[in-house]
Each structure stands twice: as C-alpha cells, then as structure tokens.
PDB file of C-alpha atoms in Angstrom:
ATOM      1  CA  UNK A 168       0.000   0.000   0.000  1.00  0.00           C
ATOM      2  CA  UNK A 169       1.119   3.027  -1.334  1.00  0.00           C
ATOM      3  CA  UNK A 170      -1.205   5.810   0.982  1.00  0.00           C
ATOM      4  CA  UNK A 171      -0.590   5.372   4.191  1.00  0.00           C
ATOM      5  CA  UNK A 172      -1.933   7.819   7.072  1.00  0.00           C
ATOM      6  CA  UNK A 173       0.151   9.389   8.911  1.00  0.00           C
ATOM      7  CA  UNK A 174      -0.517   9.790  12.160  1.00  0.00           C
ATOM      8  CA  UNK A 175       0.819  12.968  14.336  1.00  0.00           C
ATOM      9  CA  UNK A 176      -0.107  15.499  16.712  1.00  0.00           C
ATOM     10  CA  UNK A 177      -1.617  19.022  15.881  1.00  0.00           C
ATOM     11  CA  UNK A 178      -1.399  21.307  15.172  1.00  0.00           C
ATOM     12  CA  UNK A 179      -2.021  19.853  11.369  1.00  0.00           C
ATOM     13  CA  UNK A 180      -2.089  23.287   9.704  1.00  0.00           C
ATOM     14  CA  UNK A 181       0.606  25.492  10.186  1.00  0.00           C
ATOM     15  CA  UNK A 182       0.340  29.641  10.223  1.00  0.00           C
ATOM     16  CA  UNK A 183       3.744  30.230   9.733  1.00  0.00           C
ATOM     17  CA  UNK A 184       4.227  32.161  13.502  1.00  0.00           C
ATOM     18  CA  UNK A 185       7.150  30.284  15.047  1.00  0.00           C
ATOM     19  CA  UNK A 186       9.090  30.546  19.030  1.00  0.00           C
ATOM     20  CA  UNK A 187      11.841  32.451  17.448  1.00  0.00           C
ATOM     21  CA  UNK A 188       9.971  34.996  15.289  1.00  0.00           C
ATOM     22  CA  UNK A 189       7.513  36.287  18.031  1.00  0.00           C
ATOM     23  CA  UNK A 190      10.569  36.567  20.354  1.00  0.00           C
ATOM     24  CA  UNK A 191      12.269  38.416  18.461  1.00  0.00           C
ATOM     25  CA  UNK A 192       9.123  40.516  17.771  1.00  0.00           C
ATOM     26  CA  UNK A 193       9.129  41.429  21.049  1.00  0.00           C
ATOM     27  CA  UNK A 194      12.512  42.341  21.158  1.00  0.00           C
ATOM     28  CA  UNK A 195      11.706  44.772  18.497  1.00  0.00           C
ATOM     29  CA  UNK A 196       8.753  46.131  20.338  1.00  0.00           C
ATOM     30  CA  UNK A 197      11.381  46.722  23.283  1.00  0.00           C
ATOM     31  CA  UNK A 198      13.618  48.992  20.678  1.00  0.00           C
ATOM     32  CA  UNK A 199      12.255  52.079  22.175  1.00  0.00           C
ATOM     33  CA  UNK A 200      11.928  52.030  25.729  1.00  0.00           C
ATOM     34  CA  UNK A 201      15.359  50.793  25.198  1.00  0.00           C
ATOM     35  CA  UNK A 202      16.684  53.785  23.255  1.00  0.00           C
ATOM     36  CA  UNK A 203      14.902  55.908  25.991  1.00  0.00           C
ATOM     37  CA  UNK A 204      16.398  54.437  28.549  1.00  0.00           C
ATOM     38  CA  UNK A 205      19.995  55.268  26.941  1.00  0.00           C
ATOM     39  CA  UNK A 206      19.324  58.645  26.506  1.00  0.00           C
ATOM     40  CA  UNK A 207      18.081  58.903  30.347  1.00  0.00           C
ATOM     41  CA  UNK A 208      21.020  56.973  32.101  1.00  0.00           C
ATOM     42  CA  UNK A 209      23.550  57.092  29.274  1.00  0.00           C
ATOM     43  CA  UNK A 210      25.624  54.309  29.217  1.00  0.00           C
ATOM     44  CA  UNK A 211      24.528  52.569  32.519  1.00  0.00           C
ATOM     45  CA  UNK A 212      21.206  51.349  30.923  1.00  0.00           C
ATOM     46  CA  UNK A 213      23.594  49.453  28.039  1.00  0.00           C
ATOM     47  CA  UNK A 214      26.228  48.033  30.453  1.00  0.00           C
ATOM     48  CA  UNK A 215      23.106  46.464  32.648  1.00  0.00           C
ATOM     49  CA  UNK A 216      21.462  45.425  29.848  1.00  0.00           C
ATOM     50  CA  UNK A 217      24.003  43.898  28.146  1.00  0.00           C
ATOM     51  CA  UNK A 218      25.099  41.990  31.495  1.00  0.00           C
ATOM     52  CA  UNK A 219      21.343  41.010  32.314  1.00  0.00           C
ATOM     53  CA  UNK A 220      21.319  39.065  28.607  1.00  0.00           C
ATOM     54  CA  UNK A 221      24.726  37.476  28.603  1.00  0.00           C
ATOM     55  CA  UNK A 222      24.018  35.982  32.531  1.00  0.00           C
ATOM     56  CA  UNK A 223      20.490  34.693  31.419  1.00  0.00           C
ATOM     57  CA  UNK A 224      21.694  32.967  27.894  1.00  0.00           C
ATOM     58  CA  UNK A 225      25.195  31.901  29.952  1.00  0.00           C
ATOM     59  CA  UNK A 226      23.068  30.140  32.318  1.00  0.00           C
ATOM     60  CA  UNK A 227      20.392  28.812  30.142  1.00  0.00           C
ATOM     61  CA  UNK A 228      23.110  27.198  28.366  1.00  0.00           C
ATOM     62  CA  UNK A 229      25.102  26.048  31.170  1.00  0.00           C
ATOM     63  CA  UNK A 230      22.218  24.635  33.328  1.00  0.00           C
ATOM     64  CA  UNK A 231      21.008  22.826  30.022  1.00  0.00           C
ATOM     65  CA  UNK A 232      24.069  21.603  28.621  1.00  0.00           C
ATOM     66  CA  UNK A 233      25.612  20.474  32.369  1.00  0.00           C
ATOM     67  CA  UNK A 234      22.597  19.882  34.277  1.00  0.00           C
ATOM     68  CA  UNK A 235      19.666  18.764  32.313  1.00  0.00           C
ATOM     69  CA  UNK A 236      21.543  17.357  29.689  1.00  0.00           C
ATOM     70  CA  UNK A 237      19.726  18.609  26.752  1.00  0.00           C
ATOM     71  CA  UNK A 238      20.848  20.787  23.755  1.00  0.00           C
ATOM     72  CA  UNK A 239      20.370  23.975  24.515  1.00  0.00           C
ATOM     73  CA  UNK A 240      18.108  26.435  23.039  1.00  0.00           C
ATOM     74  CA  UNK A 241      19.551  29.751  23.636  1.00  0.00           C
ATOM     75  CA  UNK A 242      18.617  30.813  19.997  1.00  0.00           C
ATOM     76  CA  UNK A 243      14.993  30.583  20.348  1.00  0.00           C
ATOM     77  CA  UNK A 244      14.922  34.096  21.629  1.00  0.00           C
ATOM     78  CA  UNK A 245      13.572  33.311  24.984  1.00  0.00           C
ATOM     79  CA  UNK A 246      16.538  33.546  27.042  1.00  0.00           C
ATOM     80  CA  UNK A 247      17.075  36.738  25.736  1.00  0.00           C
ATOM     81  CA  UNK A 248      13.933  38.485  26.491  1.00  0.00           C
ATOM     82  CA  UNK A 249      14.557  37.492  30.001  1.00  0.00           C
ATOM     83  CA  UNK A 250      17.883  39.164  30.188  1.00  0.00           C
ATOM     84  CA  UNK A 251      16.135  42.208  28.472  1.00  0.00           C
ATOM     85  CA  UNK A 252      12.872  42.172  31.062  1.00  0.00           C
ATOM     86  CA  UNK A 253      15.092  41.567  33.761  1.00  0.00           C
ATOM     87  CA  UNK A 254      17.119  44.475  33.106  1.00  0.00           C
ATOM     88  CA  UNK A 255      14.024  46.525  32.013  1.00  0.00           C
ATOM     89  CA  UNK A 256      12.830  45.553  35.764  1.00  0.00           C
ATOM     90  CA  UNK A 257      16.070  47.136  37.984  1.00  0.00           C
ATOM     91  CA  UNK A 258      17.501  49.944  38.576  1.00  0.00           C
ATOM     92  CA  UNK A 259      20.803  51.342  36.463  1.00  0.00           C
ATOM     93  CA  UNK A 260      22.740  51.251  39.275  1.00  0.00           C
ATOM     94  CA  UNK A 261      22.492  47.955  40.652  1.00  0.00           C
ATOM     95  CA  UNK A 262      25.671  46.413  41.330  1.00  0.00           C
ATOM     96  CA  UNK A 263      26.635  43.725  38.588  1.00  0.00           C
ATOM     97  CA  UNK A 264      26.590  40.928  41.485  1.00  0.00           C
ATOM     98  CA  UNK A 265      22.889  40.766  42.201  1.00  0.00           C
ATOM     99  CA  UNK A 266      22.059  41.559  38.733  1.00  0.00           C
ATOM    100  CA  UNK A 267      23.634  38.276  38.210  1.00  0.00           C
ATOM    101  CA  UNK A 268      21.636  36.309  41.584  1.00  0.00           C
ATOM    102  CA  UNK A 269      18.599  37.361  39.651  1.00  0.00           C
ATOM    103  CA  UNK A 270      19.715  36.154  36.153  1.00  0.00           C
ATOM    104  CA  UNK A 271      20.704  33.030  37.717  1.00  0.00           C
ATOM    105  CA  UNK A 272      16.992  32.897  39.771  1.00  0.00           C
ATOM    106  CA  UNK A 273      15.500  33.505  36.314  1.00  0.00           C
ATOM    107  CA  UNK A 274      16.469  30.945  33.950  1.00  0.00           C
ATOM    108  CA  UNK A 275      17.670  28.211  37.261  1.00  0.00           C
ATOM    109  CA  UNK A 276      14.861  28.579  39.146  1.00  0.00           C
ATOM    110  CA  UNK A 277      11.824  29.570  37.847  1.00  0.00           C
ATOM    111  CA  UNK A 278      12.306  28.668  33.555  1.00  0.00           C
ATOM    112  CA  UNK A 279      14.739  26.048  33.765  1.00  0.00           C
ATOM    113  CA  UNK A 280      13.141  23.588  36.970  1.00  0.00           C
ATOM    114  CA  UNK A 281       9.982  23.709  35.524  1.00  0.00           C
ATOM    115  CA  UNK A 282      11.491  22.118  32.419  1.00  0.00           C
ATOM    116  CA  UNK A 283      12.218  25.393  30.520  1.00  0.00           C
ATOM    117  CA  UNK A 284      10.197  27.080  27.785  1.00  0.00           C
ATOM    118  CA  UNK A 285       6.566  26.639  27.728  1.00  0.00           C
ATOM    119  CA  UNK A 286       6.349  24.765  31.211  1.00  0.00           C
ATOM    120  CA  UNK A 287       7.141  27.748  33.560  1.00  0.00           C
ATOM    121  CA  UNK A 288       4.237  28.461  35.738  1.00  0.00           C
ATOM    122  CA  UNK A 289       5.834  32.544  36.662  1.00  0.00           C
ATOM    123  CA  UNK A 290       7.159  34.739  34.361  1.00  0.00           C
ATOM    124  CA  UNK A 291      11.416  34.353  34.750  1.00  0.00           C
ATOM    125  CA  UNK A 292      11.970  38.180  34.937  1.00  0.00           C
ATOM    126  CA  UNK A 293       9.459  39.458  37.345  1.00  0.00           C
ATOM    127  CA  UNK A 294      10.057  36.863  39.149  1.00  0.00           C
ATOM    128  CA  UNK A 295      13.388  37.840  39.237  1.00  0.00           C
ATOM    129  CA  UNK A 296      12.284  41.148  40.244  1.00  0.00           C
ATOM    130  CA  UNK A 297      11.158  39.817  43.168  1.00  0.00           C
ATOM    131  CA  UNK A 298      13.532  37.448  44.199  1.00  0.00           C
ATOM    132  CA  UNK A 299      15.461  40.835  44.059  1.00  0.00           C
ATOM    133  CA  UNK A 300      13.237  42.618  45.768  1.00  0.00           C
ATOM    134  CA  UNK A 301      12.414  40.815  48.556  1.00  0.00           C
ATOM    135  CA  UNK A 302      16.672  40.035  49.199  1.00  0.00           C
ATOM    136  CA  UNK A 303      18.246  43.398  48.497  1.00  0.00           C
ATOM    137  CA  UNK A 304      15.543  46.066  48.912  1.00  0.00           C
ATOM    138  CA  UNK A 305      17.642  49.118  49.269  1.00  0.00           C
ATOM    139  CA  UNK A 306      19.320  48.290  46.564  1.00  0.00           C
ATOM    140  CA  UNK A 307      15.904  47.643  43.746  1.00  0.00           C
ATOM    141  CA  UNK A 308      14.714  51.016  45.478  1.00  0.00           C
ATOM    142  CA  UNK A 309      17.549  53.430  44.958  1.00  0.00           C
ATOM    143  CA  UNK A 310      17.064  55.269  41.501  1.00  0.00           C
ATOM    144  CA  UNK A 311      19.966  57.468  40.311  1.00  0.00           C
ATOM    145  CA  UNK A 312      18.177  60.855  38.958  1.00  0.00           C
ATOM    146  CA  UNK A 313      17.840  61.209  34.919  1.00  0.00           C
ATOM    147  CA  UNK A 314      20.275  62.294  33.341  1.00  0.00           C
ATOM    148  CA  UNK A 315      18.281  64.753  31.153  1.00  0.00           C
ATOM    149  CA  UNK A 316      18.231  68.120  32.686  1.00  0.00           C
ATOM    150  CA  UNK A 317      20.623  67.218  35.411  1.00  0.00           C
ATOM    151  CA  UNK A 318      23.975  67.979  36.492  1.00  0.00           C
ATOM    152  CA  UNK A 319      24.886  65.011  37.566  1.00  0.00           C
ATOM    153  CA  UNK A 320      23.831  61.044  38.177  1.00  0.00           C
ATOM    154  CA  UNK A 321      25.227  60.338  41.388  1.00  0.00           C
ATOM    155  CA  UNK A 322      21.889  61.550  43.299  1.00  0.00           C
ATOM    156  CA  UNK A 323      18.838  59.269  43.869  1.00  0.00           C
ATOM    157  CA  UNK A 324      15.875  60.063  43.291  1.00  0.00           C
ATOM    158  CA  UNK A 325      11.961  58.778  44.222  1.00  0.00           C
ATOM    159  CA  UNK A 326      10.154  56.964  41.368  1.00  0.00           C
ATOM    160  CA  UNK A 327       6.698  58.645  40.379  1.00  0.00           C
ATOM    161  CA  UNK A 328       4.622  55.695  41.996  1.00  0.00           C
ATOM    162  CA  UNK A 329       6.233  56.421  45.325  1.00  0.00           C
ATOM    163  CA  UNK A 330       5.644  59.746  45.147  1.00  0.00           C
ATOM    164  CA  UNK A 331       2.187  58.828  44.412  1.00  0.00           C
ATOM    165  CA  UNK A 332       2.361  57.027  47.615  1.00  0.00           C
ATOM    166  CA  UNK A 333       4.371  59.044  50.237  1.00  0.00           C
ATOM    167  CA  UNK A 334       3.822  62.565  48.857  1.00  0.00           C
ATOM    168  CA  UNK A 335       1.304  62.941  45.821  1.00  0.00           C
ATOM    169  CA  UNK A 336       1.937  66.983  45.965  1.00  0.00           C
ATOM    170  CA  UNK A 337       4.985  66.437  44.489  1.00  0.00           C
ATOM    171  CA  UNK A 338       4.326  64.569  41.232  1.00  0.00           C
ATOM    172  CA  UNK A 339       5.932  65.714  37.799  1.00  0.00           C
ATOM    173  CA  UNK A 340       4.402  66.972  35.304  1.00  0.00           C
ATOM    174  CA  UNK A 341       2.559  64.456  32.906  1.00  0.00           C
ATOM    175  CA  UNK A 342       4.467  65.506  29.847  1.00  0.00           C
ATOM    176  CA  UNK A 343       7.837  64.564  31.737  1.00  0.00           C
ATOM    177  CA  UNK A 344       6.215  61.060  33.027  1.00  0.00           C
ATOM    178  CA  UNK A 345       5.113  60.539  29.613  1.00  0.00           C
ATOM    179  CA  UNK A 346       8.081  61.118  27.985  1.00  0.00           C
ATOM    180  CA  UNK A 347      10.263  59.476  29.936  1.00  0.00           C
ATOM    181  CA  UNK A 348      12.556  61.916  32.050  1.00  0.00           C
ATOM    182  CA  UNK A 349      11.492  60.573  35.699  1.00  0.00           C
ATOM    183  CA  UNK A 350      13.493  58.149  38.059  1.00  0.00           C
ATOM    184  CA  UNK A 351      12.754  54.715  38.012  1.00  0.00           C
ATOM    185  CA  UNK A 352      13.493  51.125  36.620  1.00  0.00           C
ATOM    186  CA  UNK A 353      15.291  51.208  32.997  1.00  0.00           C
ATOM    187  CA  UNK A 354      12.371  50.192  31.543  1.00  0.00           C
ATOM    188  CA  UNK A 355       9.482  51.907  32.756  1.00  0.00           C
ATOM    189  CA  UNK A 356      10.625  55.627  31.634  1.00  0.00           C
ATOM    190  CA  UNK A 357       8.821  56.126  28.840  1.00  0.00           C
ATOM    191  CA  UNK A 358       5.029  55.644  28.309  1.00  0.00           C
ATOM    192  CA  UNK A 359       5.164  56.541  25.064  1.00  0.00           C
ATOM    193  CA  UNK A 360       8.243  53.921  24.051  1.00  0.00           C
ATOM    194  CA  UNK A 361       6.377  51.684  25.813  1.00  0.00           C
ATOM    195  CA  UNK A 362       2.688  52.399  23.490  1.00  0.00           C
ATOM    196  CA  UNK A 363       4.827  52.620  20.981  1.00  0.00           C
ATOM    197  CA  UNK A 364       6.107  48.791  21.600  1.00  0.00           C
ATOM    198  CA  UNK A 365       2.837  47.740  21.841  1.00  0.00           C
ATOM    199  CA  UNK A 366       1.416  48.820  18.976  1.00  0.00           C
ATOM    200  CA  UNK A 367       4.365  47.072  17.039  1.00  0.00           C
ATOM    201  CA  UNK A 368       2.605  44.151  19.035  1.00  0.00           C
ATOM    202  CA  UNK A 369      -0.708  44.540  17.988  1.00  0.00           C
ATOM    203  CA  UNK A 370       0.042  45.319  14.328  1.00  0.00           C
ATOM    204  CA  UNK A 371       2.039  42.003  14.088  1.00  0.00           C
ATOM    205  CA  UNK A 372      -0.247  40.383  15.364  1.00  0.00           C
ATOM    206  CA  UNK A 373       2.015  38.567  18.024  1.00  0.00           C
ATOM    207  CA  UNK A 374      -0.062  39.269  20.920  1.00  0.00           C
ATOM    208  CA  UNK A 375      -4.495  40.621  21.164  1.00  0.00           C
ATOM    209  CA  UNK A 376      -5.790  43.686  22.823  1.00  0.00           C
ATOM    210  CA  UNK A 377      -7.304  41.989  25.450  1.00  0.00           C
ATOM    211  CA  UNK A 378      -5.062  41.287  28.091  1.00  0.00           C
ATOM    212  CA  UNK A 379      -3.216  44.502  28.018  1.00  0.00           C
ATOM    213  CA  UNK A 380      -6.220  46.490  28.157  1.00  0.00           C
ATOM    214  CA  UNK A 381      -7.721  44.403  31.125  1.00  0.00           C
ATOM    215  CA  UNK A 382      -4.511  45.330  32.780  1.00  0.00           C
ATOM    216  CA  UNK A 383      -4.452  49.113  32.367  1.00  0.00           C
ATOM    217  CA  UNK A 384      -7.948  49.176  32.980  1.00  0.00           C
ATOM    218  CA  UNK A 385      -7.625  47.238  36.263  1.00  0.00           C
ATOM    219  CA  UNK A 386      -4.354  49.376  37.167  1.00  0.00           C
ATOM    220  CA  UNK A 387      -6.820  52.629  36.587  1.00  0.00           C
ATOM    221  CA  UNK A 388      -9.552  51.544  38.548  1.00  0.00           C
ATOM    222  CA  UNK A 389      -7.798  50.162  41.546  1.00  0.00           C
ATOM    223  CA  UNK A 390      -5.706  53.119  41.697  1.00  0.00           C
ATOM    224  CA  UNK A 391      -8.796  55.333  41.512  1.00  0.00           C
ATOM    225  CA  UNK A 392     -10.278  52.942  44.128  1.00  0.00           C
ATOM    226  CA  UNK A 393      -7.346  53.245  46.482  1.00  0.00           C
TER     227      UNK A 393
END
C-alpha cells in the first residue's frame, strides 16, 4: 500500500508564527523604551542590559548543557527576552553581582526547573524582580536621577509611583512622566516607548488587545479605588 496515514499530533495546519519569530518581535517592540532608557542613564542602561542578557543565555546554556543534559536552546529568543525584562525591571545602578543572583533565579529557578520554555508556571523576569526585591531592597529602590536636565547622576531620586504614595503633591508633570525623564526602573521611563512597543505588538499580530487592556484598565480603577 502506497497511501498510508500518517498519524501525528496538531497542530495539522501550520500559520507560519514560530518561538523564534515572536521573540524576536518582542525584542523589536522593546527597541524604544530601550533607546529611551539610553538617553536617560547614558551608558549605565547598556552596560546592565548587556550583562542582564549574557548571565540569562550563559546560564540557560550552562544549566542545560551540564545539568539537564539537553541541547540547549539559547537561539529561540527566549533567554534573551529574560535578560532584556530583567534588566528593564532594575535599577541602572544595581551592582553587577545581584544583577547576576537574579539572572541566575531567572532561567535556574523559575524557567529552567519547571522544564524550561513553555512549562514555567511565573514569568522568569518578574520573578526575578522579586527574588530581588524581597533580598536586596535598598538596593531595587535606589534610583539614580535622569540624566536629562541634570547635572549630575550620582543623586537618587523617588520613582513617580512612590511619590504617588508618600507625597502625591509632588508629582511631575505628565508631559515629563510621559516622555520618559522621571526616576525609576530602565524600563518603565517612557510611556510613550512603551505604546509605541505595543502597537508594534498589535500590528504584528504577536499578541491581542485583550489582556493589556484588562490590565491598564484594572491598574486605573484600583488606583482610583485606592
């Protein structure tokens, strides 16, 4: 018999998304809240950056070459995103060692355990955040001021969602916490880099309206609540 079935798990008709192409679509979407983020802490914003990606692929690959003994899949984009979250998620400051405990807490403990891509229950870089949070608090709430319109970036400075908080009489104006040229993480500067990211997003189709909205809808109305 020539025709034979073959027998195989769906999905039977392909769309021609793939793991590596919406990865790096979102890296693309990241583009300018990264270029923002240059411009506000100058070089500090690349160097942690930079760091936060090379620990996370380094100890993908490591952990899945040495521990797991499988290939490794550091080119599927995943790793990397991580790295770039991660870094998106600290401060520009933050010495190079605990960027590194939370790269390693990542990809070792919350991607990697779980059995890596796809099987991860938490998100690896907020997770990451918190792991860093909750172990070296001074050091995830200590902002160096902008650059932009300063002298210099030694000071520290409050984010605008503390000053929310502790002192609400104080808050910036909205063009300067829409633009980008308030303290806080590297990658929350900009609301605009960040709309912009996500409607690179929506137009390629890589992720729906729905959740995003939900969450800015749910951020609004709890923060009107409270």
């Amino acid at each position: 018999m020539n025709n034979k079935l073959i027998v195989s798990p769906s999905p039977h008709v392909h769309s021609g998304d793939s793991i590596e192409k919406n990865m790096y679509g979102v890296l693309i979407a990241l583009i300018p809240a990264f270029l923002v983020a240059i411009y506000v802490f100058r070089l500090d914003a690349l160097i942690i950056t930079a760091l936060s990606v090379l620990f996370c692929v380094g100890f993908e690959y490591l952990i899945a070459r040495f521990i797991l003994k499988t290939e490794p899949s550091v080119f599927d984009g995943s790793a990397i995103i991580t790295g770039v979250l991660l870094a998106f998620n600290v401060p520009s400051n933050l010495p190079v060692w605990i960027l590194a405990l939370g790269a390693l807490f990542s990809i070792g403990v919350v991607k990697m355990s779980f059995g890596g891509l796809g099987n991860n229950i938490f998100n690896p870089a907020i997770a990451g955040r918190i792991f860093l949070l909750i172990s070296f608090p001074a050091q995830m709430t200590t902002w160096p001021t902008p650059s932009v319109g300063s002298t210099t970036d030694a000071v520290t400075s409050a984010t605008v969602l503390s000053n929310l908080r502790f002192n609400p009489d104080s808050l910036p104006a909205i063009k300067d916490m829409f633009l980008g040229f308030e303290g806080g993480s590297i990658g929350e500067m900009s609301a605009l880099a960040l709309l912009l990211g996500l409607a690179y997003l929506l137009w390629k189709k890589i992720i729906t309206w729905h959740i995003p909205v939900s969450i800015i809808l749910s951020v609004a109305l709890f923060t009107g609540i409270l």
